[in-house]
Structures are given as C-alpha cells and as structure tokens.
Short mmCIF file of C-alpha atoms in Angstrom, two decimals:
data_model
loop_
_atom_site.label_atom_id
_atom_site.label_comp_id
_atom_site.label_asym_id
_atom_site.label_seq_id
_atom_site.Cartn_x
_atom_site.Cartn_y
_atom_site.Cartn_z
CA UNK A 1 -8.37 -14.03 -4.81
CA UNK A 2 -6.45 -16.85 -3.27
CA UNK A 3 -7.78 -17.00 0.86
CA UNK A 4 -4.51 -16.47 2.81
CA UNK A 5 -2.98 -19.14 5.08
CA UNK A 6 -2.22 -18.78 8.67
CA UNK A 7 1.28 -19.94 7.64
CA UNK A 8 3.92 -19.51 4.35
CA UNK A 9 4.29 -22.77 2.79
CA UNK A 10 7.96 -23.55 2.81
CA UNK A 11 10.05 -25.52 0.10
CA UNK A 12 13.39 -26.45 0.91
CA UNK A 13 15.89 -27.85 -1.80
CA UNK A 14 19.91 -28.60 -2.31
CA UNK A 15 21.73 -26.38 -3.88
CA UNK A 16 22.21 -27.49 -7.40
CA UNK A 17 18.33 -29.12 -7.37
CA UNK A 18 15.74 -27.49 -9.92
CA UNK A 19 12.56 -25.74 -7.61
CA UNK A 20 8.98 -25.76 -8.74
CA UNK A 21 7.34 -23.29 -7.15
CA UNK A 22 3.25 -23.06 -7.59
CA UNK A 23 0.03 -20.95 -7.22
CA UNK A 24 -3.19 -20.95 -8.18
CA UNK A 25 -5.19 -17.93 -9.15
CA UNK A 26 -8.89 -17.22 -9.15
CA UNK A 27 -9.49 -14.60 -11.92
CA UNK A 28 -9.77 -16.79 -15.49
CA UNK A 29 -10.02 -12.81 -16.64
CA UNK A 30 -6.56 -12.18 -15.56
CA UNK A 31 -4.54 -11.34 -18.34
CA UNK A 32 -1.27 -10.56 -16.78
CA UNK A 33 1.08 -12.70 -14.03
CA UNK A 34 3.99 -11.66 -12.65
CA UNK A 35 6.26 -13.53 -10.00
CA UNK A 36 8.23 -11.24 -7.57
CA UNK A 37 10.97 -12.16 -5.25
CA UNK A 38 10.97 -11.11 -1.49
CA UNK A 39 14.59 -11.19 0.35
CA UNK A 40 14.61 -10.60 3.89
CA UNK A 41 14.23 -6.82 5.09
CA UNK A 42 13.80 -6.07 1.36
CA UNK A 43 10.60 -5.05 -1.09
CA UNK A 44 9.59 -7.63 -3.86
CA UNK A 45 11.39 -7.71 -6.89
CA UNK A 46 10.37 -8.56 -10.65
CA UNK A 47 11.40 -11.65 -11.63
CA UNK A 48 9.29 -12.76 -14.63
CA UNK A 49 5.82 -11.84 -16.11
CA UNK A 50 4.18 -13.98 -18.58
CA UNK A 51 1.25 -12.89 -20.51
CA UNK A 52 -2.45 -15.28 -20.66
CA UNK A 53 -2.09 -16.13 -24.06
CA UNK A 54 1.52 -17.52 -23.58
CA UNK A 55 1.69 -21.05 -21.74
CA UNK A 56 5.83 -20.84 -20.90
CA UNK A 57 8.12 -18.19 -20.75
CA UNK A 58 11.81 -18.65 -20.11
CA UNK A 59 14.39 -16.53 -18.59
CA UNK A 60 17.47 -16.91 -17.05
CA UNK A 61 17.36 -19.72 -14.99
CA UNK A 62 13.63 -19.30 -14.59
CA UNK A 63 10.70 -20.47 -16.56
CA UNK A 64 6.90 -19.65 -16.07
CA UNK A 65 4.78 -22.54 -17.02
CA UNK A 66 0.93 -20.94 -16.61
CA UNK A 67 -2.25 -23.42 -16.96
CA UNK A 68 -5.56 -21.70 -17.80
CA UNK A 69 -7.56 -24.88 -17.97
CA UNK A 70 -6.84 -25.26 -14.03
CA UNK A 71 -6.20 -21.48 -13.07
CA UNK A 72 -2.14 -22.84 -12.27
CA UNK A 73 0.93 -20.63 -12.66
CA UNK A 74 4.54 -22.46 -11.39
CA UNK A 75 8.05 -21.20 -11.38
CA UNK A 76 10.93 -23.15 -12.33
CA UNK A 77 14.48 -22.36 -11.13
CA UNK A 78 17.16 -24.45 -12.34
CA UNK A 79 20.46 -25.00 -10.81
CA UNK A 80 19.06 -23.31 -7.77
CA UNK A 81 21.83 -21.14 -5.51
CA UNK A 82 21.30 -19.98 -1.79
CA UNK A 83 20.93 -16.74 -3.23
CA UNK A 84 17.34 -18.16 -4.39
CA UNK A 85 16.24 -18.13 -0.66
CA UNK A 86 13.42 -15.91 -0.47
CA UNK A 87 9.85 -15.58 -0.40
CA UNK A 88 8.23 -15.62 -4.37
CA UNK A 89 5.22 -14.15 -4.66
CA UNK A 90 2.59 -15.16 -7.88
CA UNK A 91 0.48 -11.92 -8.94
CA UNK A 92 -2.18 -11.62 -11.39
CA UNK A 93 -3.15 -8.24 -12.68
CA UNK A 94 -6.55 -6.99 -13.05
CA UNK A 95 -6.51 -4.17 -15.75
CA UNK A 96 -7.03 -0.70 -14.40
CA UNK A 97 -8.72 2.36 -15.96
CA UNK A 98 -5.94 4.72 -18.06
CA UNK A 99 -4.62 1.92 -19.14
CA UNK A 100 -2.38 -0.07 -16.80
CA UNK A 101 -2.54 -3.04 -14.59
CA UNK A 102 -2.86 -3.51 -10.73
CA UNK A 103 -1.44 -6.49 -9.61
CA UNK A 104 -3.15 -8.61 -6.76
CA UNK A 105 -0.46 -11.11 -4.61
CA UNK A 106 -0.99 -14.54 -3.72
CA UNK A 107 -0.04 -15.97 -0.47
CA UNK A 108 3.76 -16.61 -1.28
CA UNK A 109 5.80 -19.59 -1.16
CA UNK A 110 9.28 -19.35 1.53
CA UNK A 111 12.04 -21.35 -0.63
CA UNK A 112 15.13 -22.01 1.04
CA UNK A 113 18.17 -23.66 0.14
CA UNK A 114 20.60 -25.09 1.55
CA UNK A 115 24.22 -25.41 0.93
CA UNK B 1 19.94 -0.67 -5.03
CA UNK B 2 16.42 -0.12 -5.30
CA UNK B 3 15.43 2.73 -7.90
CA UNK B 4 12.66 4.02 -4.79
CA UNK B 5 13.38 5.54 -1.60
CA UNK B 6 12.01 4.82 1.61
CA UNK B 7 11.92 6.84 4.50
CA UNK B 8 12.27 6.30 7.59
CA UNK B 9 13.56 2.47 7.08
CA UNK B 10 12.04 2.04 10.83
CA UNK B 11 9.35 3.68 13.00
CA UNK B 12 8.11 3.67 16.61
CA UNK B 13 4.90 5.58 17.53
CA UNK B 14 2.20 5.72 20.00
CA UNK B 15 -1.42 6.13 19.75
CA UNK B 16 -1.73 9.40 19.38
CA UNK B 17 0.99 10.35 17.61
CA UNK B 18 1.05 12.23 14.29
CA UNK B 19 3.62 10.88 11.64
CA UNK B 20 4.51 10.69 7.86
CA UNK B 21 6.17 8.10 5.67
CA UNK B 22 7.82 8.92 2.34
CA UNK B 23 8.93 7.92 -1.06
CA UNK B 24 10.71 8.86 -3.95
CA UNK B 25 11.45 8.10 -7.58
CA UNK B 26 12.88 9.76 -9.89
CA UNK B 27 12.50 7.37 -12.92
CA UNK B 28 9.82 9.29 -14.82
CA UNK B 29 7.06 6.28 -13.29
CA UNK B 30 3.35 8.02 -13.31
CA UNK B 31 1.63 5.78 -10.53
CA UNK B 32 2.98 5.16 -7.41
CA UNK B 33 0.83 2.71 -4.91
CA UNK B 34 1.22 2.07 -1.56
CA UNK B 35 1.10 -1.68 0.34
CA UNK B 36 0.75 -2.55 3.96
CA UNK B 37 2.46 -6.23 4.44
CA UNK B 38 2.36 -8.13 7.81
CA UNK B 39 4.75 -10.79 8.56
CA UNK B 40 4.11 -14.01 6.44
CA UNK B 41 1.34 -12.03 3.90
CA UNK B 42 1.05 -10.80 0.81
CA UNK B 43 1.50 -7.04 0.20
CA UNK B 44 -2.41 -6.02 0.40
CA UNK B 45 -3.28 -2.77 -1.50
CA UNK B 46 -4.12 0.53 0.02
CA UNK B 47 -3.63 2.80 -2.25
CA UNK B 48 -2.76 4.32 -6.12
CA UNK B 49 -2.16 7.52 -7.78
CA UNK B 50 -1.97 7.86 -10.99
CA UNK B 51 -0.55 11.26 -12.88
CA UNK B 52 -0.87 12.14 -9.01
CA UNK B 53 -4.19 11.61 -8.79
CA UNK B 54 -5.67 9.06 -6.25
CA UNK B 55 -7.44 6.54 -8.69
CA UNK B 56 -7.58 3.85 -6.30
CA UNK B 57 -8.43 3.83 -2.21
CA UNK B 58 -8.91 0.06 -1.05
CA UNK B 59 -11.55 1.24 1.65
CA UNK B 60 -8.57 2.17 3.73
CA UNK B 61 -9.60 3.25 7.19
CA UNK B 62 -8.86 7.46 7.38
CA UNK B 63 -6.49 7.19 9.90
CA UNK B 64 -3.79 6.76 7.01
CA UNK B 65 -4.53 9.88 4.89
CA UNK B 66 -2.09 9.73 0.97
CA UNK B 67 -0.79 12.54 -0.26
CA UNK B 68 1.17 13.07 -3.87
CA UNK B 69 2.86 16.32 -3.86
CA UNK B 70 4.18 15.29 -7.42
CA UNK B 71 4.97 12.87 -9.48
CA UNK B 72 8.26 12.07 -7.92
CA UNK B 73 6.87 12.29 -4.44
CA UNK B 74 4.43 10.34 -2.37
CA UNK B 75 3.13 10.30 1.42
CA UNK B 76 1.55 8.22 4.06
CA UNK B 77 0.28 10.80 6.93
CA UNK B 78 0.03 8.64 9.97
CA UNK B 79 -2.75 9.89 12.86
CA UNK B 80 -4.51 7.64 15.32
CA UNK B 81 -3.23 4.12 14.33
CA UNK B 82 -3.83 1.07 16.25
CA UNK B 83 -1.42 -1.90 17.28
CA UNK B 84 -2.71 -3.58 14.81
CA UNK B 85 -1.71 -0.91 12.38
CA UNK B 86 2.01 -2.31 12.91
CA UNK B 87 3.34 -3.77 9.64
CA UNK B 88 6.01 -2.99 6.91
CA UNK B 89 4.50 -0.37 4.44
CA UNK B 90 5.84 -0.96 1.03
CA UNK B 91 6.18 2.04 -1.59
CA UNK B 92 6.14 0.99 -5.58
CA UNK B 93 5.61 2.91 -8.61
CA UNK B 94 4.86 1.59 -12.52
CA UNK B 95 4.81 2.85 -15.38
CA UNK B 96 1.20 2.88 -16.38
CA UNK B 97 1.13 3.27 -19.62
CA UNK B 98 -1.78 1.13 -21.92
CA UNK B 99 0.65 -1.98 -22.99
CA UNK B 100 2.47 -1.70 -19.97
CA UNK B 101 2.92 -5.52 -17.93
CA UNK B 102 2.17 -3.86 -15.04
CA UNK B 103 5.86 -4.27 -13.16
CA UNK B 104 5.54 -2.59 -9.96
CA UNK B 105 9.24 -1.26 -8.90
CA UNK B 106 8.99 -1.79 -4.84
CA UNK B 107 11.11 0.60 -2.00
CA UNK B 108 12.43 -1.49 0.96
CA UNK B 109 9.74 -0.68 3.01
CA UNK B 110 9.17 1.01 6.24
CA UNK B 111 8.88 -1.17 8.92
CA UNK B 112 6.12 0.38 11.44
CA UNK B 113 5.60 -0.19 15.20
CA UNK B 114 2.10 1.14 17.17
CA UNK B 115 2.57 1.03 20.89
#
C-alpha cells in the first residue's frame, strides 16, 4: 500500500470552488475503491465507491474519476460548502474469503474550506 | 447518527490495568472489524469477524484480545497496553455478502489514553 507521510496533506479552497482531491493506489488487482469522509471526533463515512471496470462515477456533488493505466483515483466536489471540511480517505479493497471485501486506507487528504 | 455504538466515547488507563471496549449494531451486518487510528493516519486493521468468527488477525500484539459474543456484539479486552497503545479505536461492520462493495459502516470511535 501507499507508505504513510509524517504529515496529512492539506487542500484549502473557497467556498463555492470545485476540489480535486487525489490518491494513488498500489494494488492494479484492486477491484473495489471507496472514498470515506472523516469529520472531526467522528468515524469515516461512505461517500462514493466506484468499481475497476468503471472510469467515473457521479453522485451528488461528487464524482470519482479512477485511472488504471497510472494506479490514480481523484474526487471531485463541486460547489464545495464548509461542511466539506474533513479528512477523505481513498480505499481500495482486496477481496476476502466468504465473499466480501476488506478495504485498505490511504494516507488521507485534510480539505478545508473557508467561508 | 451513526447506525454503531461505541462505548466508552473516552478512556484513561494505566499500565496495568484491565479494560474492555464495545460495539453494537443492530442492522443485521455479519462482519464487524476493528481499526486502531492515530492522529493524522489512516485507520490500520486489527481485526475481522465474520458470522462471529475471527477470519482476520493483522498480527495484532495479544495484549488486545477480540471477542464476538454475537453477531450484534463485539469486544476489545484491553490488558497490558503501552503508551504507545494510545489512539482512537474505530468499530465498523459490513455486510459481507459475495457482490457486496465492501462499505464499512464506522462507530465514532473510542478515543484511548495509556499512562
């Protein structure tokens, strides 16, 4: 997996502005991502999955753009709010036996935004 | 509100102490997994049952010792820890089921402090 950084890489946007947030993975035999959001004091939450065979997924006010020629997964938010401040998390999920999926984080990008 | 329940939200021990950590679902999930996350990091795998069986042990050191009383149910007995043991330990549970993305449902974590 990704090596972990001594420190969070930070983006920090207007509200209003459109964030790209990145992250590269390491397993091409990944077959699952997922981006969570982490709010201060709080567990991650889903936001989006998308699965390898897809390139873009959209939801609301988020789209998942993933690149399997260069191992690259980004998150779009449009219209971004200070709600959006938080800590997004890119996981890829390595299948499991029985069936399901156990998802592995990379090292998280802090977004904040400011009013 | 988070679907899983975390308790206690905070928790002070020393060295020798004996303690527990708990969580609870109750949305019919069949794995539940626990994650240790220090400040700035990814939440790093310890643990997974699965139909309450532990499928999955991350080479966790036995001084944290799972336990799934039942599917609804899990545990984190604490004995021995370190300071370096201090982190937030985060509770999820999935679905697994073969299809299934993967989507991990996180508790709010309990935020643990080794004197």
């Amino acid at each position: 997996g990704e090596s972990v950084g001594l420190h969070l890489p930070t983006l920090s946007v207007q509200e209003g502005d459109n964030s790209i947030i990145n992250c590269a993975y390491s397993n091409s035999a990944s077959d699952y991502f997922i981006w969570y959001k982490q709010e201060s004091g709080k567990g991650p939450q889903f936001i989006i999955d998308i699965r390898s065979n897809m390139d873009k997924r959209q939801g609301q006010r988020v789209t998942v753009l993933l690149n399997k020629t260069v191992k690259h997964l980004s998150l779009q938010i449009a219209a971004t709010q200070p709600g959006d401040s938080a800590v997004y998390f890119c996981a890829e999920n390595h299948h499991a036996s029985g069936g399901s999926y156990i998802p592995t984080f990379g090292r998280g990008t802090s977004l904040i935004v400011h009013p | 509100d988070t679907e899983v329940t975390q308790t206690p939200k905070h928790l002070v021990m020393g060295m020798t102490n004996k303690k527990s950590l708990k969580c609870e679902q109750h949305m019919g999930h069949r794995a539940m997994y626990w994650y240790k996350q220090k400040a700035k990091k990814p939440p790093e795998l310890m643990f997974v049952y699965s139909y309450e069986k532990l499928s999955i042990n991350e080479s966790v050191p036995s001084r944290f010792s799972p336990e799934c009383p039942n599917s609804s149910l899990l545990n984190l007995h604490l004995h021995a820890l370190q300071p370096e043991d201090s982190a937030l330990y985060l509770c999820a549970s999935s679905l697994w089921t073969s299809g299934n993305t993967g989507e991990l449902f996180f508790g709010e974590g309990s935020r643990l402090t080794v004197l």
